[in-house]
PDB file of C-alpha atoms in Angstrom:
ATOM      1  CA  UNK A   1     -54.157  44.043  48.201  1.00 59.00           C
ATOM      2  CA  UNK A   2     -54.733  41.313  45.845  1.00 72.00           C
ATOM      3  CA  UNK A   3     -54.329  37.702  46.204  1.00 81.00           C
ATOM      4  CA  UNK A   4     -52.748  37.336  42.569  1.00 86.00           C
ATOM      5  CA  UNK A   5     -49.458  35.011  42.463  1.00 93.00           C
ATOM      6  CA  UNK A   6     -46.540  36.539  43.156  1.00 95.00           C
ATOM      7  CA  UNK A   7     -44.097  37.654  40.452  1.00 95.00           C
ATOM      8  CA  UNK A   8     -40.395  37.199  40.808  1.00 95.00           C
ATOM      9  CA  UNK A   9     -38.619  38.715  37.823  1.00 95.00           C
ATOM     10  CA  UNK A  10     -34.517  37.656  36.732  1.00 96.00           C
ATOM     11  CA  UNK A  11     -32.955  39.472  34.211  1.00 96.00           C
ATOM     12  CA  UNK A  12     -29.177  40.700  33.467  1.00 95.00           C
ATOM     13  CA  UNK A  13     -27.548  43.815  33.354  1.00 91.00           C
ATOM     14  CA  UNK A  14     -28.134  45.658  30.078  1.00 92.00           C
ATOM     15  CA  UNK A  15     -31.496  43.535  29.024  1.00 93.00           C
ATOM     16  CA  UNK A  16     -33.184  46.777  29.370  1.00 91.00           C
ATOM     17  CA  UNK A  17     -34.354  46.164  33.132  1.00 89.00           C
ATOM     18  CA  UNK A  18     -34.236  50.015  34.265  1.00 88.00           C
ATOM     19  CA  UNK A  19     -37.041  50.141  31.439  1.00 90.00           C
ATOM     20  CA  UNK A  20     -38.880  46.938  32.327  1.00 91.00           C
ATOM     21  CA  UNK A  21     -38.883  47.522  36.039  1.00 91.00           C
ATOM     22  CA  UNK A  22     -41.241  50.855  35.470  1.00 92.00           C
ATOM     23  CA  UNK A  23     -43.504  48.603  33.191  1.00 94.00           C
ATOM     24  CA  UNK A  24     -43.588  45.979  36.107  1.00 93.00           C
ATOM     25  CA  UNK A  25     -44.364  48.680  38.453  1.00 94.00           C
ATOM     26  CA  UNK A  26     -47.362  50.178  36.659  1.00 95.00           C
ATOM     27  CA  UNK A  27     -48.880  46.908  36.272  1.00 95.00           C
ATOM     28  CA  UNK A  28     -48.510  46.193  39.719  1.00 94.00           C
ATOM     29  CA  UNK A  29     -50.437  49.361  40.561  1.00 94.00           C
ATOM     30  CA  UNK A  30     -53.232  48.985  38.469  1.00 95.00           C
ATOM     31  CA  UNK A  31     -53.750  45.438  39.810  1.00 94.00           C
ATOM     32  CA  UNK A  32     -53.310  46.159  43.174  1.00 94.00           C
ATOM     33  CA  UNK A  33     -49.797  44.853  44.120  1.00 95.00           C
ATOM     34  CA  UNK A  34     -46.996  45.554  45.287  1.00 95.00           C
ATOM     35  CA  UNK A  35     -43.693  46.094  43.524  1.00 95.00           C
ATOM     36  CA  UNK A  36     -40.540  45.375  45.501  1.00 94.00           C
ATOM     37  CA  UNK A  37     -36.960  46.112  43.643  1.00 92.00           C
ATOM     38  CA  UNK A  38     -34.672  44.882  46.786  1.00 90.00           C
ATOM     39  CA  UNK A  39     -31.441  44.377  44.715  1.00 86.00           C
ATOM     40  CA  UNK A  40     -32.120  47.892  43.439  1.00 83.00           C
ATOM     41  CA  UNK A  41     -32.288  49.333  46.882  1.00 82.00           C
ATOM     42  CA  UNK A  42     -29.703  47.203  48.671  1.00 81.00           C
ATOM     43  CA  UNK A  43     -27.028  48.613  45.530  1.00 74.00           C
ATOM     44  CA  UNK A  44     -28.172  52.124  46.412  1.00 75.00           C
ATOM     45  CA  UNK A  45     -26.676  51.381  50.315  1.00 77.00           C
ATOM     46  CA  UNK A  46     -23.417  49.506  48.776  1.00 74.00           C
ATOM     47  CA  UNK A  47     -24.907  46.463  50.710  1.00 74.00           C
ATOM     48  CA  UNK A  48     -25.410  43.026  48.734  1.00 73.00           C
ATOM     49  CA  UNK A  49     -28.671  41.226  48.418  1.00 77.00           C
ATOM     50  CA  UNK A  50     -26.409  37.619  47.612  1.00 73.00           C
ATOM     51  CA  UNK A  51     -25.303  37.690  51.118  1.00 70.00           C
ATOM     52  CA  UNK A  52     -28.513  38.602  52.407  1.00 70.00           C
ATOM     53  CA  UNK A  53     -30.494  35.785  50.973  1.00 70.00           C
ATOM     54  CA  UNK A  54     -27.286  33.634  50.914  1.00 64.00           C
ATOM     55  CA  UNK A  55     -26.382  34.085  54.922  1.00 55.00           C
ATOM     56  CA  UNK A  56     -27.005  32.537  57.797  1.00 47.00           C
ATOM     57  CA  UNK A  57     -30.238  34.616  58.887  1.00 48.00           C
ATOM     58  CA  UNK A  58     -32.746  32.669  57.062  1.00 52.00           C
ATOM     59  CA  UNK A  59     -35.848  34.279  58.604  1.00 56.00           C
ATOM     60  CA  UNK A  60     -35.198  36.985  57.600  1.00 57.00           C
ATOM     61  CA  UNK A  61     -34.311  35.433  53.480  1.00 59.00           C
ATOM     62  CA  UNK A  62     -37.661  33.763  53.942  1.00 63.00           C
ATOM     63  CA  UNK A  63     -40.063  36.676  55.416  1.00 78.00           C
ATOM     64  CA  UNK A  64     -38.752  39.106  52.180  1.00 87.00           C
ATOM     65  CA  UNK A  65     -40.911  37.209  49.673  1.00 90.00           C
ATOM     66  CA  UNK A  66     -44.642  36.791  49.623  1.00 92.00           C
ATOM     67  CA  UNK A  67     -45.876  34.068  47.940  1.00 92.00           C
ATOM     68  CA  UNK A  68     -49.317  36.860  47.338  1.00 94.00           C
ATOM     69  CA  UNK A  69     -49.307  40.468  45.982  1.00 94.00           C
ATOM     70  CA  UNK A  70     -46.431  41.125  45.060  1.00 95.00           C
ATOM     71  CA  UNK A  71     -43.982  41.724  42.078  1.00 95.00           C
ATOM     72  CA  UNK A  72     -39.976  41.289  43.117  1.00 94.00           C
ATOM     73  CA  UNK A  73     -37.263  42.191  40.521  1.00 90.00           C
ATOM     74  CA  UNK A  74     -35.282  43.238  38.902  1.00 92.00           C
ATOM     75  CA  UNK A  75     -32.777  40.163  40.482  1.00 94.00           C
ATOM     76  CA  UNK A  76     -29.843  40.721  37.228  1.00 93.00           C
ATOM     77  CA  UNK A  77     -27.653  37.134  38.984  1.00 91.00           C
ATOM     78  CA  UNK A  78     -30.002  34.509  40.094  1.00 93.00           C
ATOM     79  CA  UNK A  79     -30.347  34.057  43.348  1.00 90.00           C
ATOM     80  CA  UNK A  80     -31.882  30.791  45.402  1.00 88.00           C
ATOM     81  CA  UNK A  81     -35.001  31.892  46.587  1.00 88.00           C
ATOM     82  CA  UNK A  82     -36.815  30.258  49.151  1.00 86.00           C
ATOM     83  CA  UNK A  83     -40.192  27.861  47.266  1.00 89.00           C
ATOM     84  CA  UNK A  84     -39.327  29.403  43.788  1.00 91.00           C
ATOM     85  CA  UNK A  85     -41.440  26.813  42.590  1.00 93.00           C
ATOM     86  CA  UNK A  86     -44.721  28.439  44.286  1.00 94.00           C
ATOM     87  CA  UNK A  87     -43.950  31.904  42.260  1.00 95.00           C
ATOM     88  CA  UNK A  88     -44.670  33.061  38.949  1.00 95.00           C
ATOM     89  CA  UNK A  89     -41.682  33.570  37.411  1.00 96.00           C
ATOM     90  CA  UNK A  90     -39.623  35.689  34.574  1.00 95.00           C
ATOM     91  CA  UNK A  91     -36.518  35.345  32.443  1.00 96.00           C
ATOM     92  CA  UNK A  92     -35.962  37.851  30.532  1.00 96.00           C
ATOM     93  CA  UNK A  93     -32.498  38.206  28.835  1.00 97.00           C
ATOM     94  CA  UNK A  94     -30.738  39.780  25.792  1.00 96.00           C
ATOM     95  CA  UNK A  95     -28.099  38.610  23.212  1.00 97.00           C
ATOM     96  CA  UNK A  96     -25.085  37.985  25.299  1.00 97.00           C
ATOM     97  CA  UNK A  97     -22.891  39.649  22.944  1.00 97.00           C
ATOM     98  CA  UNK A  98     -24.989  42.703  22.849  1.00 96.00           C
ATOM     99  CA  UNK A  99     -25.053  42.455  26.415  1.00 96.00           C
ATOM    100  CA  UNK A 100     -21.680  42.948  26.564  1.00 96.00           C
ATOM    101  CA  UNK A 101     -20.828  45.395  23.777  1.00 95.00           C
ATOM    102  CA  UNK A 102     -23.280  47.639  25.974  1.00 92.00           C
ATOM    103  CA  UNK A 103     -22.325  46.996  29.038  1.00 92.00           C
ATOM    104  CA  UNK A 104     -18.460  48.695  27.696  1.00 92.00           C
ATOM    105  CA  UNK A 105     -20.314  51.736  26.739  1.00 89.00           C
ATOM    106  CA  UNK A 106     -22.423  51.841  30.007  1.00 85.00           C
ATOM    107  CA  UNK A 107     -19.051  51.697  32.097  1.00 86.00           C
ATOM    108  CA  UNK A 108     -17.085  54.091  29.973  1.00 84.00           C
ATOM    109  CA  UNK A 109     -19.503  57.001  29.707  1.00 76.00           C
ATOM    110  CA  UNK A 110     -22.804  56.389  31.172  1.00 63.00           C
ATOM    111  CA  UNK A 111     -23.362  53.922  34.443  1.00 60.00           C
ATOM    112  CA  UNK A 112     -24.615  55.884  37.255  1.00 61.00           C
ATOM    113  CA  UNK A 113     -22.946  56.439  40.275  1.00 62.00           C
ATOM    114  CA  UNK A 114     -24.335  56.687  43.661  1.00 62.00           C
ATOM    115  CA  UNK A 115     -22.707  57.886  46.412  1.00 61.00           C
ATOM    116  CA  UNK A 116     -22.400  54.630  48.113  1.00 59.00           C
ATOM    117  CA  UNK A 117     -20.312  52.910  45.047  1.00 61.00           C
ATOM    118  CA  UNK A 118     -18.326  56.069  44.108  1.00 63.00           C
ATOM    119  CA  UNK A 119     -14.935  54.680  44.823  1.00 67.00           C
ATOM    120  CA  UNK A 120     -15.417  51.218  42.870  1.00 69.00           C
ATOM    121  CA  UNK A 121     -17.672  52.251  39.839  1.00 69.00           C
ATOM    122  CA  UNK A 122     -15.090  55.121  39.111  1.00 73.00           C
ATOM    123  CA  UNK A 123     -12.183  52.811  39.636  1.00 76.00           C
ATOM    124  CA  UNK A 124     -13.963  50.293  37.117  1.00 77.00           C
ATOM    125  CA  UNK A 125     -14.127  53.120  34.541  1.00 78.00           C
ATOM    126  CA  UNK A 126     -10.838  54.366  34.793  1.00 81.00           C
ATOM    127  CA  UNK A 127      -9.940  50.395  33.967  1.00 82.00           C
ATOM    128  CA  UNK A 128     -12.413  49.931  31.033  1.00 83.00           C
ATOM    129  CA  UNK A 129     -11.120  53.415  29.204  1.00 87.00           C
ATOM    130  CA  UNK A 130      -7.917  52.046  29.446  1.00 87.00           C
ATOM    131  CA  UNK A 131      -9.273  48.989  27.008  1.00 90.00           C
ATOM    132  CA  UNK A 132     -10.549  48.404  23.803  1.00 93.00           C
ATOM    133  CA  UNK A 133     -14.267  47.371  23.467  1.00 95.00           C
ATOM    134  CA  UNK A 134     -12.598  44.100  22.032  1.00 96.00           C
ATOM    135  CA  UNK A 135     -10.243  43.203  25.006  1.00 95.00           C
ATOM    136  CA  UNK A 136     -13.160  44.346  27.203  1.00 95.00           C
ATOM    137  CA  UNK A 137     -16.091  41.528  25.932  1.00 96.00           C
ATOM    138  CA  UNK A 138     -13.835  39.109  25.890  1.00 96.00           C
ATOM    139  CA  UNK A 139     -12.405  39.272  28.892  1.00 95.00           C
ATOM    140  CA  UNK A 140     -16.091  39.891  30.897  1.00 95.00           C
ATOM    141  CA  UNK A 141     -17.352  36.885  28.119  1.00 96.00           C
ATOM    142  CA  UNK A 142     -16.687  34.077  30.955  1.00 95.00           C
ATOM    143  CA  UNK A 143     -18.581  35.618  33.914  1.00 95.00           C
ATOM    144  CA  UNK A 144     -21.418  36.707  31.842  1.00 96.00           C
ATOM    145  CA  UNK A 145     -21.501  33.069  30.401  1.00 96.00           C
ATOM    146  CA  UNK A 146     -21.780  31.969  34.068  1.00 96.00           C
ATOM    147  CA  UNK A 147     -24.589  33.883  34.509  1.00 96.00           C
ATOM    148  CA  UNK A 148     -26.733  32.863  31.598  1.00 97.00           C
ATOM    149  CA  UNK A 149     -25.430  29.109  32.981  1.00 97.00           C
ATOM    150  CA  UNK A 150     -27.097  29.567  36.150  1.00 96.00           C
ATOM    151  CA  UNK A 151     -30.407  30.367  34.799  1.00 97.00           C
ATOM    152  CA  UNK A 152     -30.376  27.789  32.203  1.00 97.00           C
ATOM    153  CA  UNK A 153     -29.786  25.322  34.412  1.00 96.00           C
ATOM    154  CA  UNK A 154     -32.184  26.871  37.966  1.00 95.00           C
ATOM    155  CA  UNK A 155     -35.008  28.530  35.516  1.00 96.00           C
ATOM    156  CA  UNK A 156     -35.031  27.884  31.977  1.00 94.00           C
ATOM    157  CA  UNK A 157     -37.670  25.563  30.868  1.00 90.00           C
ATOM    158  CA  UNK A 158     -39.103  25.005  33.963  1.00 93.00           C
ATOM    159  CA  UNK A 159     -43.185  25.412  34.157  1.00 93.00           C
ATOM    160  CA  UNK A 160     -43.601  28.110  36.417  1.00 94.00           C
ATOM    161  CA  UNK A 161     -41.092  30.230  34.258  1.00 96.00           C
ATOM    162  CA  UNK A 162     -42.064  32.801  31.415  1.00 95.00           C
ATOM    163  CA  UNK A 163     -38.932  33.468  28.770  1.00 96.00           C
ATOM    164  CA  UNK A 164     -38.972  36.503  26.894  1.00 95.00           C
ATOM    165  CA  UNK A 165     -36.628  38.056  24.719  1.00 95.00           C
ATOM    166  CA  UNK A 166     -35.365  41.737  25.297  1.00 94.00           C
ATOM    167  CA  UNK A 167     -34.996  41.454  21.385  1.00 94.00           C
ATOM    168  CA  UNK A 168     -38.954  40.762  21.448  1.00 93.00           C
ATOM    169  CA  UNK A 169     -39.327  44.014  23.301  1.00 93.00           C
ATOM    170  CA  UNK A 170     -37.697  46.135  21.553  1.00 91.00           C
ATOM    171  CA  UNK A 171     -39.378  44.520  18.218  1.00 91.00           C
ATOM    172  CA  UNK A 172     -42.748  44.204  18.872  1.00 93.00           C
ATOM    173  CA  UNK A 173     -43.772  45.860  22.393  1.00 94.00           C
ATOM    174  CA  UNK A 174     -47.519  44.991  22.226  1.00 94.00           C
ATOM    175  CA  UNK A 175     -46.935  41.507  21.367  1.00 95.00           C
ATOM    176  CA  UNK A 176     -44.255  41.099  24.152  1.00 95.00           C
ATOM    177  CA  UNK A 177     -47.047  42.806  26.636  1.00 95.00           C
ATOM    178  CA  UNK A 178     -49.478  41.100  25.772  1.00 93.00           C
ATOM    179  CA  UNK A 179     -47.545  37.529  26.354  1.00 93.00           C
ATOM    180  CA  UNK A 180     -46.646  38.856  29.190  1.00 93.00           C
ATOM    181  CA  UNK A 181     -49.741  39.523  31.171  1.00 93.00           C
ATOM    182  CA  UNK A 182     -51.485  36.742  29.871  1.00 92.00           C
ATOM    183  CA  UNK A 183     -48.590  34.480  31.038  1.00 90.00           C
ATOM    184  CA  UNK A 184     -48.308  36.132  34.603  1.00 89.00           C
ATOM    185  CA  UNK A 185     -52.385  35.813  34.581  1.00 89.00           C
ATOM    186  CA  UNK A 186     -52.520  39.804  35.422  1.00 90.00           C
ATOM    187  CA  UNK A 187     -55.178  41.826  33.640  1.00 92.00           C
ATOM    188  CA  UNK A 188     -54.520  45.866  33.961  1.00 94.00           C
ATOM    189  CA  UNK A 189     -57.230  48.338  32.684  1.00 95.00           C
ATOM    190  CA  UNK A 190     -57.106  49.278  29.135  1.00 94.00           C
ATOM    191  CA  UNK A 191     -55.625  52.426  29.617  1.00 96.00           C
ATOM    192  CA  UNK A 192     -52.559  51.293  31.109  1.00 96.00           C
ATOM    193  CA  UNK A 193     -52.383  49.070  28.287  1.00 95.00           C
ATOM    194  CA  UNK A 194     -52.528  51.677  25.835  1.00 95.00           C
ATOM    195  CA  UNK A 195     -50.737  54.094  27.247  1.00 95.00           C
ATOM    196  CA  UNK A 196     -47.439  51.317  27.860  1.00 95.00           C
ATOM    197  CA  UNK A 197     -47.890  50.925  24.121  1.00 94.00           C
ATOM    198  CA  UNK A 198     -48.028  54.421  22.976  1.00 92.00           C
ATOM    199  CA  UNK A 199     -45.014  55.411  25.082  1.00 89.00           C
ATOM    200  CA  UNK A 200     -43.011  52.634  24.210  1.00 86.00           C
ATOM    201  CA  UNK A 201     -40.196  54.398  21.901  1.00 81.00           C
ATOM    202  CA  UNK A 202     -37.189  52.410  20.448  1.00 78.00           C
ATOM    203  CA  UNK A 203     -36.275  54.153  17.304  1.00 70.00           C
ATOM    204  CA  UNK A 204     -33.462  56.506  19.087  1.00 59.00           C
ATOM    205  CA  UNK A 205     -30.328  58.238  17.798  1.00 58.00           C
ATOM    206  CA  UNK A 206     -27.052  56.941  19.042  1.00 57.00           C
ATOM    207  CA  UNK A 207     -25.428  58.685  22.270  1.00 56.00           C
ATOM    208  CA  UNK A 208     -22.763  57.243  24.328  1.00 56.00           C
ATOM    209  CA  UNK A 209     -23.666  59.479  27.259  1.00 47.00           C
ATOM    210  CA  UNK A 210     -27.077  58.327  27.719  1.00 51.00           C
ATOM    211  CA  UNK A 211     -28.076  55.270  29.804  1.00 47.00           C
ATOM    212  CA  UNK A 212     -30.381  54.499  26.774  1.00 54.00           C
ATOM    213  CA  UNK A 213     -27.646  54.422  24.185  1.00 51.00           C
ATOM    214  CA  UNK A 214     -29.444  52.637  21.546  1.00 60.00           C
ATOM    215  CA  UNK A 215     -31.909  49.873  21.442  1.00 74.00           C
ATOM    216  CA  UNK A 216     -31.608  47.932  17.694  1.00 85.00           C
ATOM    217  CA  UNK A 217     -30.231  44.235  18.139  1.00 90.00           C
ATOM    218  CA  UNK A 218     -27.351  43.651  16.488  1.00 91.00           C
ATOM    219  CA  UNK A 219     -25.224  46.266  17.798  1.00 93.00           C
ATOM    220  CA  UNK A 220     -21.786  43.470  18.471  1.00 95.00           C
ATOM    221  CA  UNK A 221     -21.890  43.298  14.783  1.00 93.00           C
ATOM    222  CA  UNK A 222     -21.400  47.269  14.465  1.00 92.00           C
ATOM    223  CA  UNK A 223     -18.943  47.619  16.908  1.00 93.00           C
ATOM    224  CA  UNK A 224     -17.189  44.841  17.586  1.00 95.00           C
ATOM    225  CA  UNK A 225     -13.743  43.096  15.458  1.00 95.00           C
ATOM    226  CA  UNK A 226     -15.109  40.384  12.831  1.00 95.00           C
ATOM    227  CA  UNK A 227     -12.436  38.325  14.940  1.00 95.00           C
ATOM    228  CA  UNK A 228     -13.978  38.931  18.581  1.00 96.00           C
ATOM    229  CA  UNK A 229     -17.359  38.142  17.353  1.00 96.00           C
ATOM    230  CA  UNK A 230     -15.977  34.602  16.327  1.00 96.00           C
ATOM    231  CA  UNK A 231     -14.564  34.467  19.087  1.00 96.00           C
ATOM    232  CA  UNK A 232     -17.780  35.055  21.212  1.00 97.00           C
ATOM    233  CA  UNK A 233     -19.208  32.863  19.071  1.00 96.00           C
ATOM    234  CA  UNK A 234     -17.019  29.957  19.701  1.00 95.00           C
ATOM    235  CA  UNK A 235     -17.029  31.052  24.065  1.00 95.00           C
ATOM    236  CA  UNK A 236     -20.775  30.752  23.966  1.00 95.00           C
ATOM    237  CA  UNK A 237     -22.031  28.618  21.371  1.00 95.00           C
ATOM    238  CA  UNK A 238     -24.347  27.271  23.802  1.00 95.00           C
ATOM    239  CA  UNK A 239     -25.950  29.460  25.312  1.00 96.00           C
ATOM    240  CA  UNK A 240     -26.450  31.421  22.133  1.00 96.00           C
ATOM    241  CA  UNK A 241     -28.056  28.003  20.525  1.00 95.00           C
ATOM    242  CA  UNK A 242     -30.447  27.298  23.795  1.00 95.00           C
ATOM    243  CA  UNK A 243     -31.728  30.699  23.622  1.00 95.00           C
ATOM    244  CA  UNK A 244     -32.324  31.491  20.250  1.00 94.00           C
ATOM    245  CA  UNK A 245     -29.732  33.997  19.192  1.00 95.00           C
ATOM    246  CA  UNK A 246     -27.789  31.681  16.963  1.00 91.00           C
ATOM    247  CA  UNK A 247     -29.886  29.435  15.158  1.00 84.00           C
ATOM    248  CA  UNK A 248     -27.817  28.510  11.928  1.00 87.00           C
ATOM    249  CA  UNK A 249     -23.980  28.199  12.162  1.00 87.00           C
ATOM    250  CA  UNK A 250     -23.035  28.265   8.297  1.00 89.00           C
ATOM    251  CA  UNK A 251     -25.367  31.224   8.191  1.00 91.00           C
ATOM    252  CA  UNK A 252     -23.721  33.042  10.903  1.00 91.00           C
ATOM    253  CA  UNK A 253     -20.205  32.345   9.531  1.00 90.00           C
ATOM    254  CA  UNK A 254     -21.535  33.508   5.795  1.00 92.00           C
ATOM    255  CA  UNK A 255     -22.787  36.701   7.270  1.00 91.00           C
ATOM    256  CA  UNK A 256     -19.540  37.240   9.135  1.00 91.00           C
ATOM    257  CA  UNK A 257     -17.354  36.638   6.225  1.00 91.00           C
ATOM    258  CA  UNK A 258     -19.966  39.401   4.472  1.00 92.00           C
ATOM    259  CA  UNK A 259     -19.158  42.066   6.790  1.00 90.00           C
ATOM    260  CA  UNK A 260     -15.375  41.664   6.957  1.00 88.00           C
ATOM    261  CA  UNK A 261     -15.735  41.824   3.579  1.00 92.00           C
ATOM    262  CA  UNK A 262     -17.891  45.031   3.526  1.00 89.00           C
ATOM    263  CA  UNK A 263     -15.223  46.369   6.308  1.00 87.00           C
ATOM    264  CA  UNK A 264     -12.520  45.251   4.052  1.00 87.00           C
ATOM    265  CA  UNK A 265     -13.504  47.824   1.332  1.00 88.00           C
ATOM    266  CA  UNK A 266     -15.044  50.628   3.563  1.00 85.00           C
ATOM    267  CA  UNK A 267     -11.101  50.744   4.517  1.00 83.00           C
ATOM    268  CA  UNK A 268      -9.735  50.691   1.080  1.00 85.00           C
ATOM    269  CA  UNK A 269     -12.318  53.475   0.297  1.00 79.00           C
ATOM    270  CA  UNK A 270     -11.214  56.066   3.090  1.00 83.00           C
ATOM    271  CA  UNK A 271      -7.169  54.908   1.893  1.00 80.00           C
ATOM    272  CA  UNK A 272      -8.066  55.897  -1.530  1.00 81.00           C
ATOM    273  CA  UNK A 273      -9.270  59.289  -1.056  1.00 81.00           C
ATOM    274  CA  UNK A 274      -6.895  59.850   1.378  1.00 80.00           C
ATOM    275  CA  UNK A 275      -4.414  59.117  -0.873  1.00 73.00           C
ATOM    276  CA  UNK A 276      -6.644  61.674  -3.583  1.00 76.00           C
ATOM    277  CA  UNK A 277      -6.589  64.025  -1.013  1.00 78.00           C
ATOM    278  CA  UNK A 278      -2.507  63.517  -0.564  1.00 74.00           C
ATOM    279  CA  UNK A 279      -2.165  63.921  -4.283  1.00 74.00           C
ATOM    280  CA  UNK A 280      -4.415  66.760  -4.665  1.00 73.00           C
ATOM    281  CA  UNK A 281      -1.931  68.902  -2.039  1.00 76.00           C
ATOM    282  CA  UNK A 282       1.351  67.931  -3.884  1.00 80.00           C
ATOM    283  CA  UNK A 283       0.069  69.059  -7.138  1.00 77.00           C
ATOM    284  CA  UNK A 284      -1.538  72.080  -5.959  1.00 74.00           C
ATOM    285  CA  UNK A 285       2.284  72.896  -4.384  1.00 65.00           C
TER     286      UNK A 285
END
């Protein structure tokens, strides 16, 4: 096994982790480490991995991470880990808004459900149908903001910790790999390199059944009320400004006003020809 700095890797639900986590995995297998998911596993039992680390067995906290050799993640909360600082360490997180315009989807026709968490995953989608995606983001837009808190405050900015976009990702792949090994100081064989590239696919048509629904950022603007994405706006202005995703205000508001606009007469079009189509049936009676 090698001797390489271990990785510890935080993300959020819906930043594309399911997809990351095989990346992370290869890489660790080419350069001889080991990948650990422990969150993953602990969800699969219906156990918790907060009260794990969080409880009063520290031994046991401390003797699941190596400070050698391996690759831990995907943690989507953070979670206090013993000598973070002696880790190499990644943030990677998505547009909170897009976060949670997928996450409604995800719950209402795709999440998976082991047997373990049968009872409260199809309780929480019996719930979300009963919403609209409006209602839904902003009513889960306070404990994802608490989330993205926590790691601005524990991880962001801090030496030992590589950023990176999920909007990156899905925008340039090789450039986002490439940042990404050089940062973690890993260096897998050509192949792999080229073969993560090649198979990296993010043009994909729309399905609400399918864990990968669709990839483009953006997607609160398509689906969401001109209203609630003001509204989002004004919940989590800064976390949205720290990490990049709102950069201009007046810009953002201009754009806005654009596609209430462009909403505004997509309506007036469908009322007009249904009101062609109404006319079209008297006069043919």
């Amino acid at each position: 096994m090698t001797t390489n700095q271990s990785i510890i890797w935080f993300t959020a639900h819906k930043c594309a982790s399911v997809y990351a986590s095989e990346i992370l995995q290869k890489l660790a297998e080419d350069v001889g480490m080991i990948y650990l998911n422990y969150e993953g596993d602990l969800w699969e039992k219906g156990q918790s991995l907060g009260k794990l680390i969080s409880g009063n067995d520290s031994e046991t906290s401390n003797n699941m991470f190596k400070t050698t050799g391996h690759i831990y993640g995907p943690f989507r909360h953070y979670y206090p880990i013993p000598e973070m600082e002696k880790y190499k360490v990644i943030l990677m997180l998505r547009d909170p808004r897009d976060v949670l315009t997928s996450l409604y989807f995800s719950l209402v026709y795709s999440h998976g459900i082991p047997e373990s968490q049968k009872t409260q995953i199809k309780s929480q989608r019996e719930n979300t149908r009963k919403k609209t995606i409006d209602d839904f983001v902003i009513e889960k837009s306070h404990p994802c903001k608490t989330i993205y808190n926590s790691y601005t405050k524990c991880l962001f900015c801090k030496n030992n910790v590589l950023f990176l976009s999920y909007e990156d990702m899905v925008t340039d792949f090789p450039a986002w790999l490439i940042e990404l090994c050089k940062n973690l100081a890993i260096k897998p064989s050509e192949q792999l390199i080229n073969e993560l590239i090649d198979g990296a696919k993010f043009e994909v048509e729309e399905n609400i059944y399918s864990h990968k629904r669709q990839v483009k950022p953006g997607d609160h603007r398509r689906k969401l009320q001109v209203n609630t994405i003001k509204q989002l706006n004004l919940e989590m202005q800064d976390v949205l400004k720290i990490y990049g995703w709102l950069k201009d205000e007046r810009q953002e508001a201009d754009e806005l006003f654009q596609l209430y606009l462009e909403r505004g007469i997509e309506k007036l079009d469908k009322f007009k020809l249904l009101f062609e189509q109404a006319k079209h049936k008297i006069n043919s009676n």
